[in-house]
PDB file of C-alpha atoms in Angstrom:
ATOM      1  CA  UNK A   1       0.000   0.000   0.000  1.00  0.00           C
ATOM      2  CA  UNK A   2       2.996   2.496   0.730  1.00  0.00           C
ATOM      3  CA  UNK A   3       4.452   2.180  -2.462  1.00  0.00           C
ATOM      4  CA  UNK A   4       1.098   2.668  -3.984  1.00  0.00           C
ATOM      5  CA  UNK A   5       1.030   6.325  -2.425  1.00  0.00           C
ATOM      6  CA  UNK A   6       4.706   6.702  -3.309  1.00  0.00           C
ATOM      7  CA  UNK A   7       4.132   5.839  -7.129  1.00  0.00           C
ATOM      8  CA  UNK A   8       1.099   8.022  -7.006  1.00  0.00           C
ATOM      9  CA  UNK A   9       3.055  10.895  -5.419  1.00  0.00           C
ATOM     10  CA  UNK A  10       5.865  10.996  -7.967  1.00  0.00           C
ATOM     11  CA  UNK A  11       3.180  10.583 -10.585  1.00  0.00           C
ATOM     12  CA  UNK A  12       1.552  13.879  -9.031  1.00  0.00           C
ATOM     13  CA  UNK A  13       5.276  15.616  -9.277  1.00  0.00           C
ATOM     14  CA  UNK A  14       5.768  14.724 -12.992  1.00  0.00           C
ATOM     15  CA  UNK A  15       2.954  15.812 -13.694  1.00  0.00           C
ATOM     16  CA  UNK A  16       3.131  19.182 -11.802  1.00  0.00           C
ATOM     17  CA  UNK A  17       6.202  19.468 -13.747  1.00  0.00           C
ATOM     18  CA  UNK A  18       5.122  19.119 -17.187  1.00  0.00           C
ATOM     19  CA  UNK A  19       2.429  21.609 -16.676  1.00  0.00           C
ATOM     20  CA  UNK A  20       4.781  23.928 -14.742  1.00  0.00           C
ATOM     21  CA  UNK A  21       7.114  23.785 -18.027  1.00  0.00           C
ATOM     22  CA  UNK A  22       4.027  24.089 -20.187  1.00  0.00           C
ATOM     23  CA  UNK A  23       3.237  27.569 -18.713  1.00  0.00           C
ATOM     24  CA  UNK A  24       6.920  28.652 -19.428  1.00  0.00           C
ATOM     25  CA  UNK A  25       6.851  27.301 -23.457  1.00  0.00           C
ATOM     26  CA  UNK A  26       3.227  28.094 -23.906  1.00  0.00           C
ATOM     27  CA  UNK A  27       3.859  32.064 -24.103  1.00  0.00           C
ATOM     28  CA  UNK A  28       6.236  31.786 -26.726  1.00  0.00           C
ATOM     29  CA  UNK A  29       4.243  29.478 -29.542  1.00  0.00           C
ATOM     30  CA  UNK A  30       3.607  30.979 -32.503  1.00  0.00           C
ATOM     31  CA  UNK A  31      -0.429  32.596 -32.218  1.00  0.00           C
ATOM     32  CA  UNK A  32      -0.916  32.228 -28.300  1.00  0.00           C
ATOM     33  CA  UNK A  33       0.941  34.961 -27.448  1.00  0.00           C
ATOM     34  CA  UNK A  34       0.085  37.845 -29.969  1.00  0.00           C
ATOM     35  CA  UNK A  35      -0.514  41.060 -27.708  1.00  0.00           C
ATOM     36  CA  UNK A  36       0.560  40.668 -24.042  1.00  0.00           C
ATOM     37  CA  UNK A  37      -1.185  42.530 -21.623  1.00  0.00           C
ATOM     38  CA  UNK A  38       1.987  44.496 -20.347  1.00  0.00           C
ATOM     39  CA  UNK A  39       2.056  46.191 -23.798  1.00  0.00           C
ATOM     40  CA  UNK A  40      -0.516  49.134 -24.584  1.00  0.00           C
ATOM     41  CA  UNK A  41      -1.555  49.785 -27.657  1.00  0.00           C
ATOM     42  CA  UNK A  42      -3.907  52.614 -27.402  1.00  0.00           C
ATOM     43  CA  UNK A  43      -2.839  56.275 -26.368  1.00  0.00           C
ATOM     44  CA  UNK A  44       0.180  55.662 -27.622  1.00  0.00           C
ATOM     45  CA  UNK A  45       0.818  59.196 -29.678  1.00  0.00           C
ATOM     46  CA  UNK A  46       3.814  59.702 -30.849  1.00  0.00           C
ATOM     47  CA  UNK A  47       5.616  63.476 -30.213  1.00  0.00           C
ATOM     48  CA  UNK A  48       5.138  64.180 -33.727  1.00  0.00           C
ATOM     49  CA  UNK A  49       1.128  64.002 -33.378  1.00  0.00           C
ATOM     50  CA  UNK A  50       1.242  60.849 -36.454  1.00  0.00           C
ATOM     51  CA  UNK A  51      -1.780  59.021 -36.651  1.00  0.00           C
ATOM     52  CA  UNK A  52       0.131  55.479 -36.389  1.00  0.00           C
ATOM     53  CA  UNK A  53       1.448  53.256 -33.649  1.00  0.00           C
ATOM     54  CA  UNK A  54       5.218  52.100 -34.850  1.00  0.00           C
ATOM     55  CA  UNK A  55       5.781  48.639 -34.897  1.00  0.00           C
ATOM     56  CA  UNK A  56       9.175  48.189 -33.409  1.00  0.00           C
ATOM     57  CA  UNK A  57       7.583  50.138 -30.321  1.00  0.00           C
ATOM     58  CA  UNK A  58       4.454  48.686 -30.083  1.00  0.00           C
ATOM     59  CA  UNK A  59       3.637  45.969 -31.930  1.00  0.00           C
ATOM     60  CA  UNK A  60       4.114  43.356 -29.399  1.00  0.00           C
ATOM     61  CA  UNK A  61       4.424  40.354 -31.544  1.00  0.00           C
ATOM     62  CA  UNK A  62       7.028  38.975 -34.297  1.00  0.00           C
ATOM     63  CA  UNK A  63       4.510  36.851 -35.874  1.00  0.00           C
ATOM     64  CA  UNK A  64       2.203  39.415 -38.087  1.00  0.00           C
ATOM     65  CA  UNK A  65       3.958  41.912 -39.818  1.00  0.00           C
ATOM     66  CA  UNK A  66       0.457  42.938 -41.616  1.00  0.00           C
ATOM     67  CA  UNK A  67       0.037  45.080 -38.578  1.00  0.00           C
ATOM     68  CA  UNK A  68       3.138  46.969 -39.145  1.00  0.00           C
ATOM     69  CA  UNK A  69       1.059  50.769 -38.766  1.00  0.00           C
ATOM     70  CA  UNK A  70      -1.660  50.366 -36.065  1.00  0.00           C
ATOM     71  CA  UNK A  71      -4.219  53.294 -35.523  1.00  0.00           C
ATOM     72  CA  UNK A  72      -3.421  54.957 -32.736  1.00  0.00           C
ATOM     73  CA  UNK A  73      -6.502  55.087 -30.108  1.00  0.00           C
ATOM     74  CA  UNK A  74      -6.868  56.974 -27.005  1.00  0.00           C
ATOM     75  CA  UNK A  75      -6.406  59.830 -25.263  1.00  0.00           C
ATOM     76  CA  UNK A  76      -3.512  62.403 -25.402  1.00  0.00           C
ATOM     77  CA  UNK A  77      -2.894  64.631 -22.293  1.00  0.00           C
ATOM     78  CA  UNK A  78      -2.317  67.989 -22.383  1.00  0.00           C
ATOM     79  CA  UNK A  79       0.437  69.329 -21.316  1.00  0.00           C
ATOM     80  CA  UNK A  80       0.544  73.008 -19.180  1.00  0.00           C
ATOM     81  CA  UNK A  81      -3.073  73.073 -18.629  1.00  0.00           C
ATOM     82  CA  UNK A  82      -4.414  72.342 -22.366  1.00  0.00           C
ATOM     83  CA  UNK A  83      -7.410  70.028 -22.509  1.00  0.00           C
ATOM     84  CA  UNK A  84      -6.443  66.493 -23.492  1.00  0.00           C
ATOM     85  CA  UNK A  85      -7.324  65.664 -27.111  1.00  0.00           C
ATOM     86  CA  UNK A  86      -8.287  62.352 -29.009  1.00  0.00           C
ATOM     87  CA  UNK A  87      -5.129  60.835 -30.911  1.00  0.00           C
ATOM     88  CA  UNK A  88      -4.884  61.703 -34.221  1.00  0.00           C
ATOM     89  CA  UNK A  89      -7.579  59.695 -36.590  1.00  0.00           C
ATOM     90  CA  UNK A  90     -10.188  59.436 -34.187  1.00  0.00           C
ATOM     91  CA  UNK A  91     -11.703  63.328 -34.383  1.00  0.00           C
ATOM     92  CA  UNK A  92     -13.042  62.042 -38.085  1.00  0.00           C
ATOM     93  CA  UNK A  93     -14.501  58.435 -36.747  1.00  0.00           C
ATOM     94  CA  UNK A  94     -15.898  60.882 -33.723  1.00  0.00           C
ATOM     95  CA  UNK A  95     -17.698  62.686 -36.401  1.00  0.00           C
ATOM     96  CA  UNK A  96     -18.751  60.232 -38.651  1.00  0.00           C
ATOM     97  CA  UNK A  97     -20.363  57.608 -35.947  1.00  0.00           C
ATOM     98  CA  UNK A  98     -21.816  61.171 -34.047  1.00  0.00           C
ATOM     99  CA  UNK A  99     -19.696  60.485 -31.034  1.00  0.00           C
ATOM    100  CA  UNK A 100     -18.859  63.007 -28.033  1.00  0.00           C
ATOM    101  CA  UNK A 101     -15.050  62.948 -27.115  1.00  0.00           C
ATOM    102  CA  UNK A 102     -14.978  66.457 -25.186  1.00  0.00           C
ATOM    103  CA  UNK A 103     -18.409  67.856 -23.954  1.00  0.00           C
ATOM    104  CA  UNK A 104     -18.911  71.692 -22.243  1.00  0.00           C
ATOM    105  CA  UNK A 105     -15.879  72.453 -20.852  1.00  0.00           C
ATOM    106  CA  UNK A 106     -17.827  75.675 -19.672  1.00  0.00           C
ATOM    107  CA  UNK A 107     -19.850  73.512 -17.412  1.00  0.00           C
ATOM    108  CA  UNK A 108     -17.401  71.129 -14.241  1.00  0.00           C
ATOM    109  CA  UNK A 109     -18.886  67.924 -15.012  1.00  0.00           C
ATOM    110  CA  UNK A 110     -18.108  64.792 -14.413  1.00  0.00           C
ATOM    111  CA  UNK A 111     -18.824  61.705 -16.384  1.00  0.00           C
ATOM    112  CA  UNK A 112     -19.049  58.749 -14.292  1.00  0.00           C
ATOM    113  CA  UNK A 113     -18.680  55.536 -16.355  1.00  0.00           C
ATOM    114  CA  UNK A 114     -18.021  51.580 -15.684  1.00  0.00           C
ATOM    115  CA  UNK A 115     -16.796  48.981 -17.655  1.00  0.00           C
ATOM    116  CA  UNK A 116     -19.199  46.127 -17.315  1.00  0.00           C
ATOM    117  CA  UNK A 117     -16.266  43.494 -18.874  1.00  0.00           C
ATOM    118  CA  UNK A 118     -14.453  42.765 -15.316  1.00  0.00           C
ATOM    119  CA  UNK A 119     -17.621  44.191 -12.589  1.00  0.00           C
ATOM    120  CA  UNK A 120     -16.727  41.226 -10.506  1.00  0.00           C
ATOM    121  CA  UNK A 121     -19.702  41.149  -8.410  1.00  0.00           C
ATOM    122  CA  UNK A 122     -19.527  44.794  -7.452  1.00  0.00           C
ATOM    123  CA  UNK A 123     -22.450  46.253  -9.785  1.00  0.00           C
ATOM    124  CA  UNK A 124     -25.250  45.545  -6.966  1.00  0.00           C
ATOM    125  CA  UNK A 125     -23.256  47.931  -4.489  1.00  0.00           C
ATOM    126  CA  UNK A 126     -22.402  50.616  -7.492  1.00  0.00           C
ATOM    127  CA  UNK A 127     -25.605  50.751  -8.210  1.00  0.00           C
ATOM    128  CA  UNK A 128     -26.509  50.834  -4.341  1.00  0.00           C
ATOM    129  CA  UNK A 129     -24.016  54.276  -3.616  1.00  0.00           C
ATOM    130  CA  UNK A 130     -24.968  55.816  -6.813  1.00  0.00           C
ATOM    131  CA  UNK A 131     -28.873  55.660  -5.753  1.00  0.00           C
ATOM    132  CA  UNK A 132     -28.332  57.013  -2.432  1.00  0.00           C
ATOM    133  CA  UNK A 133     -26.560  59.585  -3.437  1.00  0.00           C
ATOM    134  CA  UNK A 134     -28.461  60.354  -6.011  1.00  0.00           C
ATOM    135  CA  UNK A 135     -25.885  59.926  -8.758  1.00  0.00           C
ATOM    136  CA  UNK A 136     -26.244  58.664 -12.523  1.00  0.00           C
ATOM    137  CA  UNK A 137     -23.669  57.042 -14.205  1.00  0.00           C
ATOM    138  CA  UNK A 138     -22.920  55.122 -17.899  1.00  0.00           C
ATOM    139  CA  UNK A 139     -22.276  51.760 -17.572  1.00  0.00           C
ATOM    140  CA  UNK A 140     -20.511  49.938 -21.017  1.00  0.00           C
ATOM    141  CA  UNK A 141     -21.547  45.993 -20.703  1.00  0.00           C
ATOM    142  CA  UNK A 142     -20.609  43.459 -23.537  1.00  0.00           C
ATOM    143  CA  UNK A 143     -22.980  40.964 -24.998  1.00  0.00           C
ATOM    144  CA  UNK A 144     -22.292  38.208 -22.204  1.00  0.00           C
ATOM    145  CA  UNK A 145     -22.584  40.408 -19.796  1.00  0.00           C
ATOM    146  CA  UNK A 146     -26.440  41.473 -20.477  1.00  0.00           C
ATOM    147  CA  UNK A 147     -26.921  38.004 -21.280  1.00  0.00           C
ATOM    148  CA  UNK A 148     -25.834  36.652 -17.617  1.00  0.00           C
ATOM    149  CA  UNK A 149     -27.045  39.895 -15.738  1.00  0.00           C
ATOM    150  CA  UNK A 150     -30.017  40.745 -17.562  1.00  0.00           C
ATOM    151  CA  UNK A 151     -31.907  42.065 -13.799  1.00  0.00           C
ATOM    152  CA  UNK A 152     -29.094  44.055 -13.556  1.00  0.00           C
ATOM    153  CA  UNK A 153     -29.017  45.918 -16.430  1.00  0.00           C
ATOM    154  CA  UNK A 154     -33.040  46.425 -15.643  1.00  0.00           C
ATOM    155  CA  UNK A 155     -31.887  48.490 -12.455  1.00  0.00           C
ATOM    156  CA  UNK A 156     -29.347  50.339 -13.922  1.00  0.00           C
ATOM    157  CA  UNK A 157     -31.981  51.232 -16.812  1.00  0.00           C
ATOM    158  CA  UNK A 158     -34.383  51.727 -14.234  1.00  0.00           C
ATOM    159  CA  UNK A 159     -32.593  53.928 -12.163  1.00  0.00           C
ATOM    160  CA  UNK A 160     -31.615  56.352 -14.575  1.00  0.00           C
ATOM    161  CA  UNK A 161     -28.061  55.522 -15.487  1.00  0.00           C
ATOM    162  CA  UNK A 162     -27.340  55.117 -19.589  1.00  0.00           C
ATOM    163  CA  UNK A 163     -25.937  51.853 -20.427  1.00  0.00           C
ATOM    164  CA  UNK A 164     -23.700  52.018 -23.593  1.00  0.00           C
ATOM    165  CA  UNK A 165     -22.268  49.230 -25.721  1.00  0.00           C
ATOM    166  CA  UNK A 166     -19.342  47.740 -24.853  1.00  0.00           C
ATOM    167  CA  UNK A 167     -18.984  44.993 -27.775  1.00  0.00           C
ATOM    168  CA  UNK A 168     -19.743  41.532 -27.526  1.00  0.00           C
ATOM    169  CA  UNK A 169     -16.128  40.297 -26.804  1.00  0.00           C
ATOM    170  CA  UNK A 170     -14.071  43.531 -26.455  1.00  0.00           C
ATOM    171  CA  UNK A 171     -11.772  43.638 -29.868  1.00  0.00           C
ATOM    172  CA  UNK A 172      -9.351  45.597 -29.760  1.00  0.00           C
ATOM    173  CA  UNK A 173     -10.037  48.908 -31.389  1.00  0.00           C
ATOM    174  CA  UNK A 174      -6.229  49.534 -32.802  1.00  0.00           C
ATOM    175  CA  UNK A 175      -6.146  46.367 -34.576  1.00  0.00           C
ATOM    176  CA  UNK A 176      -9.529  46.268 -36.195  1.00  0.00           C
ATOM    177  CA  UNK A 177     -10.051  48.259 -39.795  1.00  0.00           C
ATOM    178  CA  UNK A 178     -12.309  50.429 -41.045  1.00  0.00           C
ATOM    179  CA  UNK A 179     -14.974  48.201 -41.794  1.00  0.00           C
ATOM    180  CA  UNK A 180     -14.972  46.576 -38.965  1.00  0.00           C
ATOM    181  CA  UNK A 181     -15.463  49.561 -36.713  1.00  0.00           C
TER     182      UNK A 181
END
Protein backbone atom coordinates (compact mmCIF):
# COMPACT_ATOMS: atom_id res chain seq x y z
CA UNK A 1 0.00 0.00 0.00
CA UNK A 2 3.00 2.50 0.73
CA UNK A 3 4.45 2.18 -2.46
CA UNK A 4 1.10 2.67 -3.98
CA UNK A 5 1.03 6.33 -2.42
CA UNK A 6 4.71 6.70 -3.31
CA UNK A 7 4.13 5.84 -7.13
CA UNK A 8 1.10 8.02 -7.01
CA UNK A 9 3.05 10.89 -5.42
CA UNK A 10 5.86 11.00 -7.97
CA UNK A 11 3.18 10.58 -10.58
CA UNK A 12 1.55 13.88 -9.03
CA UNK A 13 5.28 15.62 -9.28
CA UNK A 14 5.77 14.72 -12.99
CA UNK A 15 2.95 15.81 -13.69
CA UNK A 16 3.13 19.18 -11.80
CA UNK A 17 6.20 19.47 -13.75
CA UNK A 18 5.12 19.12 -17.19
CA UNK A 19 2.43 21.61 -16.68
CA UNK A 20 4.78 23.93 -14.74
CA UNK A 21 7.11 23.78 -18.03
CA UNK A 22 4.03 24.09 -20.19
CA UNK A 23 3.24 27.57 -18.71
CA UNK A 24 6.92 28.65 -19.43
CA UNK A 25 6.85 27.30 -23.46
CA UNK A 26 3.23 28.09 -23.91
CA UNK A 27 3.86 32.06 -24.10
CA UNK A 28 6.24 31.79 -26.73
CA UNK A 29 4.24 29.48 -29.54
CA UNK A 30 3.61 30.98 -32.50
CA UNK A 31 -0.43 32.60 -32.22
CA UNK A 32 -0.92 32.23 -28.30
CA UNK A 33 0.94 34.96 -27.45
CA UNK A 34 0.09 37.85 -29.97
CA UNK A 35 -0.51 41.06 -27.71
CA UNK A 36 0.56 40.67 -24.04
CA UNK A 37 -1.18 42.53 -21.62
CA UNK A 38 1.99 44.50 -20.35
CA UNK A 39 2.06 46.19 -23.80
CA UNK A 40 -0.52 49.13 -24.58
CA UNK A 41 -1.56 49.78 -27.66
CA UNK A 42 -3.91 52.61 -27.40
CA UNK A 43 -2.84 56.28 -26.37
CA UNK A 44 0.18 55.66 -27.62
CA UNK A 45 0.82 59.20 -29.68
CA UNK A 46 3.81 59.70 -30.85
CA UNK A 47 5.62 63.48 -30.21
CA UNK A 48 5.14 64.18 -33.73
CA UNK A 49 1.13 64.00 -33.38
CA UNK A 50 1.24 60.85 -36.45
CA UNK A 51 -1.78 59.02 -36.65
CA UNK A 52 0.13 55.48 -36.39
CA UNK A 53 1.45 53.26 -33.65
CA UNK A 54 5.22 52.10 -34.85
CA UNK A 55 5.78 48.64 -34.90
CA UNK A 56 9.18 48.19 -33.41
CA UNK A 57 7.58 50.14 -30.32
CA UNK A 58 4.45 48.69 -30.08
CA UNK A 59 3.64 45.97 -31.93
CA UNK A 60 4.11 43.36 -29.40
CA UNK A 61 4.42 40.35 -31.54
CA UNK A 62 7.03 38.97 -34.30
CA UNK A 63 4.51 36.85 -35.87
CA UNK A 64 2.20 39.42 -38.09
CA UNK A 65 3.96 41.91 -39.82
CA UNK A 66 0.46 42.94 -41.62
CA UNK A 67 0.04 45.08 -38.58
CA UNK A 68 3.14 46.97 -39.14
CA UNK A 69 1.06 50.77 -38.77
CA UNK A 70 -1.66 50.37 -36.06
CA UNK A 71 -4.22 53.29 -35.52
CA UNK A 72 -3.42 54.96 -32.74
CA UNK A 73 -6.50 55.09 -30.11
CA UNK A 74 -6.87 56.97 -27.01
CA UNK A 75 -6.41 59.83 -25.26
CA UNK A 76 -3.51 62.40 -25.40
CA UNK A 77 -2.89 64.63 -22.29
CA UNK A 78 -2.32 67.99 -22.38
CA UNK A 79 0.44 69.33 -21.32
CA UNK A 80 0.54 73.01 -19.18
CA UNK A 81 -3.07 73.07 -18.63
CA UNK A 82 -4.41 72.34 -22.37
CA UNK A 83 -7.41 70.03 -22.51
CA UNK A 84 -6.44 66.49 -23.49
CA UNK A 85 -7.32 65.66 -27.11
CA UNK A 86 -8.29 62.35 -29.01
CA UNK A 87 -5.13 60.84 -30.91
CA UNK A 88 -4.88 61.70 -34.22
CA UNK A 89 -7.58 59.70 -36.59
CA UNK A 90 -10.19 59.44 -34.19
CA UNK A 91 -11.70 63.33 -34.38
CA UNK A 92 -13.04 62.04 -38.09
CA UNK A 93 -14.50 58.44 -36.75
CA UNK A 94 -15.90 60.88 -33.72
CA UNK A 95 -17.70 62.69 -36.40
CA UNK A 96 -18.75 60.23 -38.65
CA UNK A 97 -20.36 57.61 -35.95
CA UNK A 98 -21.82 61.17 -34.05
CA UNK A 99 -19.70 60.48 -31.03
CA UNK A 100 -18.86 63.01 -28.03
CA UNK A 101 -15.05 62.95 -27.11
CA UNK A 102 -14.98 66.46 -25.19
CA UNK A 103 -18.41 67.86 -23.95
CA UNK A 104 -18.91 71.69 -22.24
CA UNK A 105 -15.88 72.45 -20.85
CA UNK A 106 -17.83 75.68 -19.67
CA UNK A 107 -19.85 73.51 -17.41
CA UNK A 108 -17.40 71.13 -14.24
CA UNK A 109 -18.89 67.92 -15.01
CA UNK A 110 -18.11 64.79 -14.41
CA UNK A 111 -18.82 61.71 -16.38
CA UNK A 112 -19.05 58.75 -14.29
CA UNK A 113 -18.68 55.54 -16.35
CA UNK A 114 -18.02 51.58 -15.68
CA UNK A 115 -16.80 48.98 -17.66
CA UNK A 116 -19.20 46.13 -17.31
CA UNK A 117 -16.27 43.49 -18.87
CA UNK A 118 -14.45 42.76 -15.32
CA UNK A 119 -17.62 44.19 -12.59
CA UNK A 120 -16.73 41.23 -10.51
CA UNK A 121 -19.70 41.15 -8.41
CA UNK A 122 -19.53 44.79 -7.45
CA UNK A 123 -22.45 46.25 -9.78
CA UNK A 124 -25.25 45.54 -6.97
CA UNK A 125 -23.26 47.93 -4.49
CA UNK A 126 -22.40 50.62 -7.49
CA UNK A 127 -25.60 50.75 -8.21
CA UNK A 128 -26.51 50.83 -4.34
CA UNK A 129 -24.02 54.28 -3.62
CA UNK A 130 -24.97 55.82 -6.81
CA UNK A 131 -28.87 55.66 -5.75
CA UNK A 132 -28.33 57.01 -2.43
CA UNK A 133 -26.56 59.58 -3.44
CA UNK A 134 -28.46 60.35 -6.01
CA UNK A 135 -25.89 59.93 -8.76
CA UNK A 136 -26.24 58.66 -12.52
CA UNK A 137 -23.67 57.04 -14.21
CA UNK A 138 -22.92 55.12 -17.90
CA UNK A 139 -22.28 51.76 -17.57
CA UNK A 140 -20.51 49.94 -21.02
CA UNK A 141 -21.55 45.99 -20.70
CA UNK A 142 -20.61 43.46 -23.54
CA UNK A 143 -22.98 40.96 -25.00
CA UNK A 144 -22.29 38.21 -22.20
CA UNK A 145 -22.58 40.41 -19.80
CA UNK A 146 -26.44 41.47 -20.48
CA UNK A 147 -26.92 38.00 -21.28
CA UNK A 148 -25.83 36.65 -17.62
CA UNK A 149 -27.04 39.90 -15.74
CA UNK A 150 -30.02 40.74 -17.56
CA UNK A 151 -31.91 42.06 -13.80
CA UNK A 152 -29.09 44.05 -13.56
CA UNK A 153 -29.02 45.92 -16.43
CA UNK A 154 -33.04 46.43 -15.64
CA UNK A 155 -31.89 48.49 -12.46
CA UNK A 156 -29.35 50.34 -13.92
CA UNK A 157 -31.98 51.23 -16.81
CA UNK A 158 -34.38 51.73 -14.23
CA UNK A 159 -32.59 53.93 -12.16
CA UNK A 160 -31.62 56.35 -14.58
CA UNK A 161 -28.06 55.52 -15.49
CA UNK A 162 -27.34 55.12 -19.59
CA UNK A 163 -25.94 51.85 -20.43
CA UNK A 164 -23.70 52.02 -23.59
CA UNK A 165 -22.27 49.23 -25.72
CA UNK A 166 -19.34 47.74 -24.85
CA UNK A 167 -18.98 44.99 -27.78
CA UNK A 168 -19.74 41.53 -27.53
CA UNK A 169 -16.13 40.30 -26.80
CA UNK A 170 -14.07 43.53 -26.46
CA UNK A 171 -11.77 43.64 -29.87
CA UNK A 172 -9.35 45.60 -29.76
CA UNK A 173 -10.04 48.91 -31.39
CA UNK A 174 -6.23 49.53 -32.80
CA UNK A 175 -6.15 46.37 -34.58
CA UNK A 176 -9.53 46.27 -36.20
CA UNK A 177 -10.05 48.26 -39.80
CA UNK A 178 -12.31 50.43 -41.05
CA UNK A 179 -14.97 48.20 -41.79
CA UNK A 180 -14.97 46.58 -38.97
CA UNK A 181 -15.46 49.56 -36.71
Amino acid sequence: MKKRYQGFNVLIIIVLFILAALLLVIPELPGLSVWPYAVELTGALSEGGENIVPNDQYLASGINDSYSRLRSWGIAPGKNGELPRADPGAPELISKYNSIYLADTTKKIIYLTFDEGYENGYTSKILDVLYENQVNAIFFITGPYLEKQEALVQRMLDEGHAVGNHTINHKSLPMLGEAEL
